[in-house]
Coordinates of C-alpha atoms in Angstrom, one line a residue:
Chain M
X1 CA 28.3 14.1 -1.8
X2 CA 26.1 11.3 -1.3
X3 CA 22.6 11.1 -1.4
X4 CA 20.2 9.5 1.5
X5 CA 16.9 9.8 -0.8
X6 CA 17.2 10.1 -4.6
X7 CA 14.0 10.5 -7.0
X8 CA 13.8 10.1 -10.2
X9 CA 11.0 10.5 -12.8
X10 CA 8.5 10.1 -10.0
X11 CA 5.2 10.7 -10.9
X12 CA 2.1 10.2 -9.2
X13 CA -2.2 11.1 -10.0
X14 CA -4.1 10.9 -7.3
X15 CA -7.6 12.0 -8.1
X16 CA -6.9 14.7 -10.8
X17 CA -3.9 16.0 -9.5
X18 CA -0.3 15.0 -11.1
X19 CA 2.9 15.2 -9.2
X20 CA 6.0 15.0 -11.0
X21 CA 9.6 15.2 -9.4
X22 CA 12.9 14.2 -9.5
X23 CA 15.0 15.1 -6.5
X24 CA 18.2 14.6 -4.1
X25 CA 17.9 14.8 -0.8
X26 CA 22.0 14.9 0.5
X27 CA 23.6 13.3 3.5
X28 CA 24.2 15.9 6.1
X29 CA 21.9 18.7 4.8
X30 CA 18.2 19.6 6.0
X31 CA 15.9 20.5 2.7
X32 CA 12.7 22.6 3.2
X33 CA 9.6 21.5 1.2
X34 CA 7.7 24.6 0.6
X35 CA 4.4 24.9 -1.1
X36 CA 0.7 26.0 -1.1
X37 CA -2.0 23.6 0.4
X38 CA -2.4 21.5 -2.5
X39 CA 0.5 21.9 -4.1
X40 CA 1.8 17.7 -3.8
X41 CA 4.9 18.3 -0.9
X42 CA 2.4 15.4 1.4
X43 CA 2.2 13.2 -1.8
X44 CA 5.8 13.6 -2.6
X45 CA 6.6 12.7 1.4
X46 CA 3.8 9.4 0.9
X47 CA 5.9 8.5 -2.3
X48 CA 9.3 8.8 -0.6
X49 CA 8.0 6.7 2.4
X50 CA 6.6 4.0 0.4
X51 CA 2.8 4.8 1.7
X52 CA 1.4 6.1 -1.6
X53 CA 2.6 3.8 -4.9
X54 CA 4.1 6.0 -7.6
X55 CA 2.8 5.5 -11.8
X56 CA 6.2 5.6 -12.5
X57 CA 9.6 6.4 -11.5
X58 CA 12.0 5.4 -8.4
X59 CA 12.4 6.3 -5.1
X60 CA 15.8 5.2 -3.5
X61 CA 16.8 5.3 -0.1
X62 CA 20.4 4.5 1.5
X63 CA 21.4 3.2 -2.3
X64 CA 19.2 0.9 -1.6
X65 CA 17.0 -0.5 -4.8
X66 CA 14.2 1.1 -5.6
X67 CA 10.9 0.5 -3.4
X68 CA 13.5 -1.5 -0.6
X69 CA 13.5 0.1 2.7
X70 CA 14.9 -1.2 6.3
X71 CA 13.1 -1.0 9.1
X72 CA 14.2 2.2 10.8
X73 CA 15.9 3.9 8.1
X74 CA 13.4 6.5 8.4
X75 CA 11.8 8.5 11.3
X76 CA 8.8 10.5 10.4
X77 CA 6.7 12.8 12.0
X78 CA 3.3 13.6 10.4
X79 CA 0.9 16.3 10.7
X80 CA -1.4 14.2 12.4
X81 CA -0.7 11.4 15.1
X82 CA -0.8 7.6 14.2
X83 CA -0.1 5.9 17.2
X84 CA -3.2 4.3 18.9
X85 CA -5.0 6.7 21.9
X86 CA -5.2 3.8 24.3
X87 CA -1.1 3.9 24.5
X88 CA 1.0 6.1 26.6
X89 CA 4.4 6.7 26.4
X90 CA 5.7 3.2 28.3
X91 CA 3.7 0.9 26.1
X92 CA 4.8 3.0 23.0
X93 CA 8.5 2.5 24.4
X94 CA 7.8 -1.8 24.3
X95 CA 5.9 -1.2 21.1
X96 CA 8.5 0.8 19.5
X97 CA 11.7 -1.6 21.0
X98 CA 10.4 -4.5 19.5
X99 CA 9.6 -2.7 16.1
X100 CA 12.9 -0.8 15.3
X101 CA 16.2 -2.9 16.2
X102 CA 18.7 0.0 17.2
X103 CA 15.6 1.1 19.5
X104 CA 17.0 3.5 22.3
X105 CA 14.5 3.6 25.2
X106 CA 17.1 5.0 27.2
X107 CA 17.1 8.1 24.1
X108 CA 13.2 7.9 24.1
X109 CA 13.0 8.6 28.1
X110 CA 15.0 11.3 28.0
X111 CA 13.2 13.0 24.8
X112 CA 10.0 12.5 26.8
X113 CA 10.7 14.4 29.6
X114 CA 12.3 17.0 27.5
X115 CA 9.2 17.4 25.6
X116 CA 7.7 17.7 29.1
X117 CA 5.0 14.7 28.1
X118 CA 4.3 12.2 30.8
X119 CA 5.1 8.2 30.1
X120 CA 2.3 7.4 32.2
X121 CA -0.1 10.1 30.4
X122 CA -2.3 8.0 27.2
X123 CA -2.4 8.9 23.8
X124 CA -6.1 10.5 23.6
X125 CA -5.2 13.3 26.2
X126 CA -2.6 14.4 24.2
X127 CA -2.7 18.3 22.9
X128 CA -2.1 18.7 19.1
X129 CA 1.4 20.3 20.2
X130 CA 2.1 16.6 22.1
X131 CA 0.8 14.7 19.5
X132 CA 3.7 16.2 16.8
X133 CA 6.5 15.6 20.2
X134 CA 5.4 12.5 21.1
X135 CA 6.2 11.4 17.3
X136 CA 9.3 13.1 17.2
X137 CA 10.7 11.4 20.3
X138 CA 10.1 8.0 18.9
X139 CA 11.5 9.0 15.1
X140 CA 14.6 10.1 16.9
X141 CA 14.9 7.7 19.1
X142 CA 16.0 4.3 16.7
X143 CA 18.5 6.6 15.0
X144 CA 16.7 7.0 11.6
X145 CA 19.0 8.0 8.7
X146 CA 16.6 10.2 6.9
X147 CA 13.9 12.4 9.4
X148 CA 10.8 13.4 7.6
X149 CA 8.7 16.0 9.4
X150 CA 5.4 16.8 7.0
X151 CA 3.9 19.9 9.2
X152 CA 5.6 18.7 12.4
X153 CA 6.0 22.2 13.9
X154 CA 2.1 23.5 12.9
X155 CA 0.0 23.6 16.3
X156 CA 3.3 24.4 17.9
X157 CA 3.6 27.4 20.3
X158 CA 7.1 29.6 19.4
X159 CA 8.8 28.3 22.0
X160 CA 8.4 24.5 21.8
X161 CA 9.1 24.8 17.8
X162 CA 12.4 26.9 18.9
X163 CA 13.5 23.4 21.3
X164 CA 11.8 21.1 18.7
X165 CA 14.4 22.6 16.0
X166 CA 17.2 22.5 18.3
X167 CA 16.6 19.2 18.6
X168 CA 16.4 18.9 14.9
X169 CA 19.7 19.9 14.7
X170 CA 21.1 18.2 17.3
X171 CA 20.2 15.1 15.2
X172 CA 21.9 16.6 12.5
X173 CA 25.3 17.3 14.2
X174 CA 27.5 14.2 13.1
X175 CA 27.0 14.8 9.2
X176 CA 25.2 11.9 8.0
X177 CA 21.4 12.7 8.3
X178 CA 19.5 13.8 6.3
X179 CA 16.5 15.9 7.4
X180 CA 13.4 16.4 4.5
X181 CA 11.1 19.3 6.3
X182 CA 8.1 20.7 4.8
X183 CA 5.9 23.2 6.7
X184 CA 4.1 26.5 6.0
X185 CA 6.5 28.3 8.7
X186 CA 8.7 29.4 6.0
X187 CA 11.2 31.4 8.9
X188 CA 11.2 27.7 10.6
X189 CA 12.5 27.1 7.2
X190 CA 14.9 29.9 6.6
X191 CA 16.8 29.6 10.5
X192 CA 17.4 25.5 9.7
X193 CA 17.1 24.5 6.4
X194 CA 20.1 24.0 3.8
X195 CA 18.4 24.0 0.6
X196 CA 14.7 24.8 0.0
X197 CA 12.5 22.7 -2.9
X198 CA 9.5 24.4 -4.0
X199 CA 6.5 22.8 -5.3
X200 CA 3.5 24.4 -7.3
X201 CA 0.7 22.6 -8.8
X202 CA 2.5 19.7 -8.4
X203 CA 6.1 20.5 -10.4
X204 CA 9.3 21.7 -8.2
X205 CA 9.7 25.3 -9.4
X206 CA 13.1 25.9 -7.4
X207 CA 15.7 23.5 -5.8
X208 CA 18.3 25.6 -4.9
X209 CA 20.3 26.3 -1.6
X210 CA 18.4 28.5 0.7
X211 CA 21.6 31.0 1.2
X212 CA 21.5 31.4 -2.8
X213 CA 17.7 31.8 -2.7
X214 CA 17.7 34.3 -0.2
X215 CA 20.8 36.0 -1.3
X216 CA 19.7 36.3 -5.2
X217 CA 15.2 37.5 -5.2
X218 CA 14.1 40.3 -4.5
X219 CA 11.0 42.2 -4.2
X220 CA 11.0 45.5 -6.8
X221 CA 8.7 47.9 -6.0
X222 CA 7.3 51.4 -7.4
X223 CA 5.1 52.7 -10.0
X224 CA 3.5 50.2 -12.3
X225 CA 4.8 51.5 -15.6
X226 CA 8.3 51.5 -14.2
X227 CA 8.2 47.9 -12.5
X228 CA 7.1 46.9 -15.8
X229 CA 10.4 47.6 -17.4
X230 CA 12.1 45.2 -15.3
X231 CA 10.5 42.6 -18.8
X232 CA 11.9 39.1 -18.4
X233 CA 13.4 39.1 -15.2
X234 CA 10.5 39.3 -13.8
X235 CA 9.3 36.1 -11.9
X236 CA 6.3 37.4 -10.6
X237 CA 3.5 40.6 -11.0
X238 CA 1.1 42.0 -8.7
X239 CA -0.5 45.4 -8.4
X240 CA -1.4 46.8 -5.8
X241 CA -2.6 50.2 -4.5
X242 CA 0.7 52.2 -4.6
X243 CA 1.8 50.6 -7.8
X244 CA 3.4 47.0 -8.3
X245 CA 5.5 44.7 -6.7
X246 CA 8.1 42.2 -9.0
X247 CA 10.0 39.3 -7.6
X248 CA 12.9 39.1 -9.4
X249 CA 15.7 36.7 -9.6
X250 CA 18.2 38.6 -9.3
X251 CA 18.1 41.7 -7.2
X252 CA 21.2 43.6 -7.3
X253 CA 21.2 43.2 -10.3
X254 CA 18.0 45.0 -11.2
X255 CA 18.6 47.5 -8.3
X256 CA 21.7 48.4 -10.1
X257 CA 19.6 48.8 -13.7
X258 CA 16.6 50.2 -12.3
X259 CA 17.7 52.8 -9.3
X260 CA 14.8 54.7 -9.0
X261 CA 12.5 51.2 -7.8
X262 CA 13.0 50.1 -4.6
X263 CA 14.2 46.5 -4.2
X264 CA 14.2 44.7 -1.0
X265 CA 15.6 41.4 -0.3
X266 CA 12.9 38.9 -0.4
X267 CA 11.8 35.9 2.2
X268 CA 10.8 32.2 1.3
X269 CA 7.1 33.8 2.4
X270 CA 7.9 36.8 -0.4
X271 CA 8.5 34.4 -2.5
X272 CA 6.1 31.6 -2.2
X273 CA 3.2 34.4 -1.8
X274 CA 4.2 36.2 -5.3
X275 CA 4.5 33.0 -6.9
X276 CA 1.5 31.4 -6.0
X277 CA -0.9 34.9 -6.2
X278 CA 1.1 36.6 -8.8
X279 CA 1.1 36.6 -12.3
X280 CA 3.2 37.3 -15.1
X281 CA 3.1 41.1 -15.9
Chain Z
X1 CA 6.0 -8.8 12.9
X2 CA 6.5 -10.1 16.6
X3 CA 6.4 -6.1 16.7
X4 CA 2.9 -6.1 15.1
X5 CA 1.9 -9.1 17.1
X6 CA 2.4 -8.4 20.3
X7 CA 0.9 -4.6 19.5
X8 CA -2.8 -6.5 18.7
X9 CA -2.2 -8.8 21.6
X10 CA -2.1 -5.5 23.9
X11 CA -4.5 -3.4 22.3
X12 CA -7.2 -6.4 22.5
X13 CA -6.3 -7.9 26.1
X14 CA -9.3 -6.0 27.5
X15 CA -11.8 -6.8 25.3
X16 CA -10.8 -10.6 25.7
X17 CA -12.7 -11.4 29.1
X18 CA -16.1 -9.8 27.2
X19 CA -15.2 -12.3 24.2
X20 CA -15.0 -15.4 26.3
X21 CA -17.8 -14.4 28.0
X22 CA -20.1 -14.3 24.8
X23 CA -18.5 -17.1 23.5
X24 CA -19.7 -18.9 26.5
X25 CA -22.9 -18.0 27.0
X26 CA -23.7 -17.8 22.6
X27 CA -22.4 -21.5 22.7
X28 CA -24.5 -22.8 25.5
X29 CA -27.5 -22.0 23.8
X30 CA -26.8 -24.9 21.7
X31 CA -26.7 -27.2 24.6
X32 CA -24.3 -29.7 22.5
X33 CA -20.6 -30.1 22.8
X34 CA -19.2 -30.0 19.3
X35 CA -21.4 -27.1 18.4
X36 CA -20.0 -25.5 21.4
X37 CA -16.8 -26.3 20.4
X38 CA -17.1 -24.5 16.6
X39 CA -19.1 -22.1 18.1
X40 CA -16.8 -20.7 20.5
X41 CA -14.1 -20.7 18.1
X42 CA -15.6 -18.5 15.2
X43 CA -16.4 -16.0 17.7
X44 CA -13.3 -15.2 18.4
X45 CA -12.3 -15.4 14.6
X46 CA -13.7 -12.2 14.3
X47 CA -11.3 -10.3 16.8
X48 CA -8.2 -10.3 14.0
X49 CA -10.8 -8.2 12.0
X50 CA -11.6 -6.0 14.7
X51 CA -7.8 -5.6 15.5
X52 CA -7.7 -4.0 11.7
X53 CA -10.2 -1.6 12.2
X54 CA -8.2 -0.6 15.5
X55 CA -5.3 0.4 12.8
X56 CA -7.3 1.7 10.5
X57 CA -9.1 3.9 13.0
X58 CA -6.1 5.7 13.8
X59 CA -4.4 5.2 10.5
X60 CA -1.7 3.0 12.2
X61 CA -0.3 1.3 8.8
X62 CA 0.6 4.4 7.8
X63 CA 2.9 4.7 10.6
X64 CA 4.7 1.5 10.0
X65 CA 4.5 1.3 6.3
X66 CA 6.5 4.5 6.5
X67 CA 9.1 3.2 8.9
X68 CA 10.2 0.7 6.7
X69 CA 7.7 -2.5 7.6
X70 CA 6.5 -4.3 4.5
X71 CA 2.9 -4.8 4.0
X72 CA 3.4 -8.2 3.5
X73 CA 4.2 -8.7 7.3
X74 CA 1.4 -6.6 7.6
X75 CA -0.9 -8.5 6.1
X76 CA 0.7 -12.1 7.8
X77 CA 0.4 -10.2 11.6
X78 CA -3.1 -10.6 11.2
X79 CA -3.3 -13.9 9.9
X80 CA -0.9 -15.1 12.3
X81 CA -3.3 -12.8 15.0
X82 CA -6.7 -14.5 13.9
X83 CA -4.4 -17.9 14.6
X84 CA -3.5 -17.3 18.3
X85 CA -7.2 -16.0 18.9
X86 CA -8.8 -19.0 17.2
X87 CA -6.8 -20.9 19.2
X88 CA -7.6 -18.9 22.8
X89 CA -11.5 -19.9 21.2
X90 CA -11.0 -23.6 20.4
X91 CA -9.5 -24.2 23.8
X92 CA -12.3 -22.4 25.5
X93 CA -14.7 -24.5 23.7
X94 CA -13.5 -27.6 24.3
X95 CA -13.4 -26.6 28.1
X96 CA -16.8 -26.1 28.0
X97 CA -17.4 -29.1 26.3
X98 CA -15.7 -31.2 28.7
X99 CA -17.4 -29.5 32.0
X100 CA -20.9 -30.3 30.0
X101 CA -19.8 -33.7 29.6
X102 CA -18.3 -34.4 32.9
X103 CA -21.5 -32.9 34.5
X104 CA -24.2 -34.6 32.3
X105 CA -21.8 -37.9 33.0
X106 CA -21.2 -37.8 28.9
X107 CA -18.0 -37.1 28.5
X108 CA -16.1 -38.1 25.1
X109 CA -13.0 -36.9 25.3
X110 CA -12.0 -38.2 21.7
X111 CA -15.1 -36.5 20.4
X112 CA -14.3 -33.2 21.9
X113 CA -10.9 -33.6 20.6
X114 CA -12.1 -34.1 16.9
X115 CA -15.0 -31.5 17.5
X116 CA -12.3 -28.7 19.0
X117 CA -10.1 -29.6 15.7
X118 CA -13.1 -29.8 13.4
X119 CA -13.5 -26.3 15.0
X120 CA -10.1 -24.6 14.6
X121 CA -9.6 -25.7 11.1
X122 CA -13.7 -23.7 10.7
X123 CA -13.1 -20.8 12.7
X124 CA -9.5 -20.3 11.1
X125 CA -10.9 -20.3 7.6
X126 CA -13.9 -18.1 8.3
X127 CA -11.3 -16.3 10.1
X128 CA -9.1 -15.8 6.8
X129 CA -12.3 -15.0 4.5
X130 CA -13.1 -12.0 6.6
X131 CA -9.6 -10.8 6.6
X132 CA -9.4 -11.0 3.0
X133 CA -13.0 -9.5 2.6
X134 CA -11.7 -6.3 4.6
X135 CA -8.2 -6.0 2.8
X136 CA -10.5 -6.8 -0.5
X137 CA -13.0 -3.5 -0.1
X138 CA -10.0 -2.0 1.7
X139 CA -12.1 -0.3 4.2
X140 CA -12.7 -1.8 7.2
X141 CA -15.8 -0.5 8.2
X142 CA -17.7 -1.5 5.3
X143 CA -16.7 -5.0 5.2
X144 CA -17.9 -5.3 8.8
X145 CA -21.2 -6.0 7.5
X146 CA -19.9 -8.3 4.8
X147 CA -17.9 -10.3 7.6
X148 CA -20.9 -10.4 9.5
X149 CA -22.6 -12.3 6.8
X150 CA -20.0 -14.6 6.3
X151 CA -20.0 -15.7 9.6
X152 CA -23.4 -16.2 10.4
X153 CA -23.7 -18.1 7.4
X154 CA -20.5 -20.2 8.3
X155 CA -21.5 -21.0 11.6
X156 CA -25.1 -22.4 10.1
X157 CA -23.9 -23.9 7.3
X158 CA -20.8 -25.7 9.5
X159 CA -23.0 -26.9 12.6
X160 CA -25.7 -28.3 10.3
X161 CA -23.0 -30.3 8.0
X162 CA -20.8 -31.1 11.1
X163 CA -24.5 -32.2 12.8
X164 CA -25.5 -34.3 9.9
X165 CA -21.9 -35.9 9.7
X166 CA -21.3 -36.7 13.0
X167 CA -24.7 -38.6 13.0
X168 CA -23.9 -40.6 9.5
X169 CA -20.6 -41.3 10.4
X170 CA -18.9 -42.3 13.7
X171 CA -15.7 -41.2 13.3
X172 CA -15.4 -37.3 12.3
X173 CA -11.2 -38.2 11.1
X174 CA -12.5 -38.2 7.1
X175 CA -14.4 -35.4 7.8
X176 CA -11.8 -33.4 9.4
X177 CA -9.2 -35.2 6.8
X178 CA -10.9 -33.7 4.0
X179 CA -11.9 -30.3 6.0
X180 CA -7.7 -29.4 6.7
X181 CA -6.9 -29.4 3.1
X182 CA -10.0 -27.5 1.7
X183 CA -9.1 -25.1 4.4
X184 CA -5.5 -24.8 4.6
X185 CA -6.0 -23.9 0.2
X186 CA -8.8 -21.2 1.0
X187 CA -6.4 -19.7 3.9
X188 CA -3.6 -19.6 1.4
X189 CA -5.8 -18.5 -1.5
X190 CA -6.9 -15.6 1.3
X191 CA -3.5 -15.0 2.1
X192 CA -2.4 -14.1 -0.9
X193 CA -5.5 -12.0 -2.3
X194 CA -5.2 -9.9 0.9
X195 CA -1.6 -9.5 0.2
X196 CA -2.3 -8.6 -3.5
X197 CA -5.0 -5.9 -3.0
X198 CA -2.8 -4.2 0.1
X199 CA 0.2 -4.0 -1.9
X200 CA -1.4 -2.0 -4.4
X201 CA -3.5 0.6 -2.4
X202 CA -2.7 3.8 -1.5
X203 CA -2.6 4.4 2.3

């Protein structure tokens, strides 16, 4: 399997905080970047793109050497909009054609009206929801090999996140894209994504494919003396007021051992939340 | 970078007619037509620095940094920017010049031609200081004021010395001679500062 984006020994202080990470991000897959605010998944994405220099370490792209990127090879949409507000969507298409070579204005058009945005409308009157479409219509329209989208579905109403992912995987449908998606809407996350990376305090805690993620933790729940017992496969403790909630690795496994808790299959939310507020027991 | 180029080109089209308008009436107030000349020219060196703080306002580099467009053609977009405006100043400047002249029955065409070069070469290097100054502090705002200075004090220190040379000498060639290759080092020496301290920021 070949790898659009490989990173290796990356690490990165920015005011206090250290990120460390070393990562593949395959051809033809779509890998969720989960975290809390804070956490380094925007750092990681400004180290990938080349807009924050890393201390140490290597970011590849295409196989390309490390720090070398082509014009085009990525298509990015960020949480906030930097295209200029006096634009609309025509002068973003001349802008954009003489920027990117495989340019598709044809692609772009068609995007524009599917996002319902008008090519005559300008930048500054915009929505937020417009602002994340606008971007995505120009990073899919010159063909990127890798699509980054840091937050692009936040300020999204359910039903233009539903089409934007569509479109997402549309993108993805000949095998050779790559998609890197990080967002708080973890069951954005768990309908598209193919592998799920999870950052805490800087550090990837889990890499592992979202199926096997979702498949394997569990939530054990019951009295706290007897949620205790679990011991070391616990990942995470909390109490609460009927007792205490576990996530644990593997849940059939414990469910089998420990029949008188009850263990429920855990989201990337269940998981990310007991993480990030839980302890150790 | 014809990308980058033609992106300033648009974003600044508007503001052009109020430019040349300044740069009309700022230069008259001199009443001579080589001042006029330099003066109109360093006005309009200040529009590459305003096209940065167009970027930086909406955080445009990050855009095309993460697309895949080195900062070095970043950084020569607005050089090559501050070159096509300086030029659009020069040209107006020597216009004037030669409208003053022809009216007041003066006219040197030679001189203007020397004067609208002395000019270009000025503007162009002021031109590269203040981009250098803003990619230097890295925030555009802030070196407004910086720029400012250095262009006030340019344009004084550059119409007195091209006022006292033109009346010790008759011919301004030496002058200008000596002027291109002072300058074209300080542009380079700009150049690659601004490339230097870009490269290594954070966006």
């Amino acid at each position: 399997m070949d790898n659009t984006v490989e990173v290796r020994g990356l690490v990165k202080t920015l005011n206090g905080f250290r990120l460390e990470a070393d990562l593949d991000i395959p051809e033809g897959y779509i890998v969720g970047l989960i975290g809390e605010n804070g956490a380094g998944k925007t750092t990681l994405i400004k180290c990938i793109t080349g807009i924050n220099r890393v201390d140490s370490g290597s970011v590849r792209i295409m196989g390309r050497p490390d720090g070398i990127r082509e014009t085009g090879d990525v298509g990015i949409v960020f949480d906030d909009c930097h295209f200029f507000p006096a634009m609309n969507g025509r002068n973003l298409d001349k802008l954009m054609g003489r920027m990117f070579g495989n340019w598709d204005s044809g692609r772009f058009a068609v995007l524009m009206e599917r996002f319902q945005i008008p090519m005559d409308k300008k930048i500054k009157e915009y929505s937020r929801g417009m602002r994340m479409k606008v971007q995505a219509a120009v990073a899919l329209s010159h063909d990127p090999r890798v699509l980054i989208l840091d937050e692009a579905t936040a300020g999204m109403d359910p039903a233009a996140r539903d089409e934007f992912l569509d479109v997402v995987l549309e993108y993805m449908r000949d095998g050779t894209r790559s998609v890197i998606m990080s967002s708080h809407i973890t069951s954005d996350l768990e309908k598209v994504a193919d592998y799920i990376v999870f950052i805490h305090q800087g550090r990837i805690l889990m890499n592992a494919p979202k199926d096997d993620i979702l498949d394997s933790y569990g939530l054990a729940k019951g009295p706290e003396n007897s949620v205790r017992m679990i011991g070391d496969d616990i990942v995470a403790f909390r109490k609460d007021e009927y007792g205490a909630c576990a996530l644990v690795a593997d849940r059939r496994g414990v469910a089998e051992a420990f029949p008188e808790l009850v263990v429920d299959p855990a989201s990337l939310e269940d998981i990310m939340v007991m993480i990030i507020r839980g302890g150790r027991p | 970078m014809n990308a980058l180029i033609w992106k300033d080109m648009f974003l600044m089209r508007n503001g052009l007619l109020y430019i040349a308008v300044f740069a009309v009436v700022f230069s008259a107030i001199f009443n001579d037509a080589g001042v006029m000349c330099i003066v109109s020219s360093v006005i309009f060196s200040s529009v590459a620095n305003s096209s940065i703080s167009m970027d930086d306002m909406c955080r445009w580099d990050v855009f095309a940094t993460s697309s895949g467009i080195s900062r070095k053609a970043i950084v020569r977009s607005k050089f090559m920017v501050g070159l096509v405006f300086v030029l659009i100043g020069t040209v107006i400047g020597m216009a004037m010049s030669l409208m003053i002249g022809t009216y007041s029955g003066n006219m040197d065409l030679p001189g203007t031609i020397q004067m609208g070069a002395t000019g270009f070469v000025l503007a162009y290097l002021v031109n590269s200081l203040n981009i250098a100054v803003t990619y230097y502090t890295g925030d555009s705002t802030k070196s407004q004021y910086v720029s400012m200075v250095v262009m006030i004090l340019s344009i004084v220190v550059l119409v007195s010395t091209t006022l006292i040379a033109s009346e010790v000498l008759d011919n301004m060639v030496p002058i200008l001679a000596v002027l291109i290759v002072a300058c074209a080092a300080m542009v380079m020496g700009s150049y690659k500062v601004s490339c230097a301290r870009y490269a290594s920021r954070d966006l």
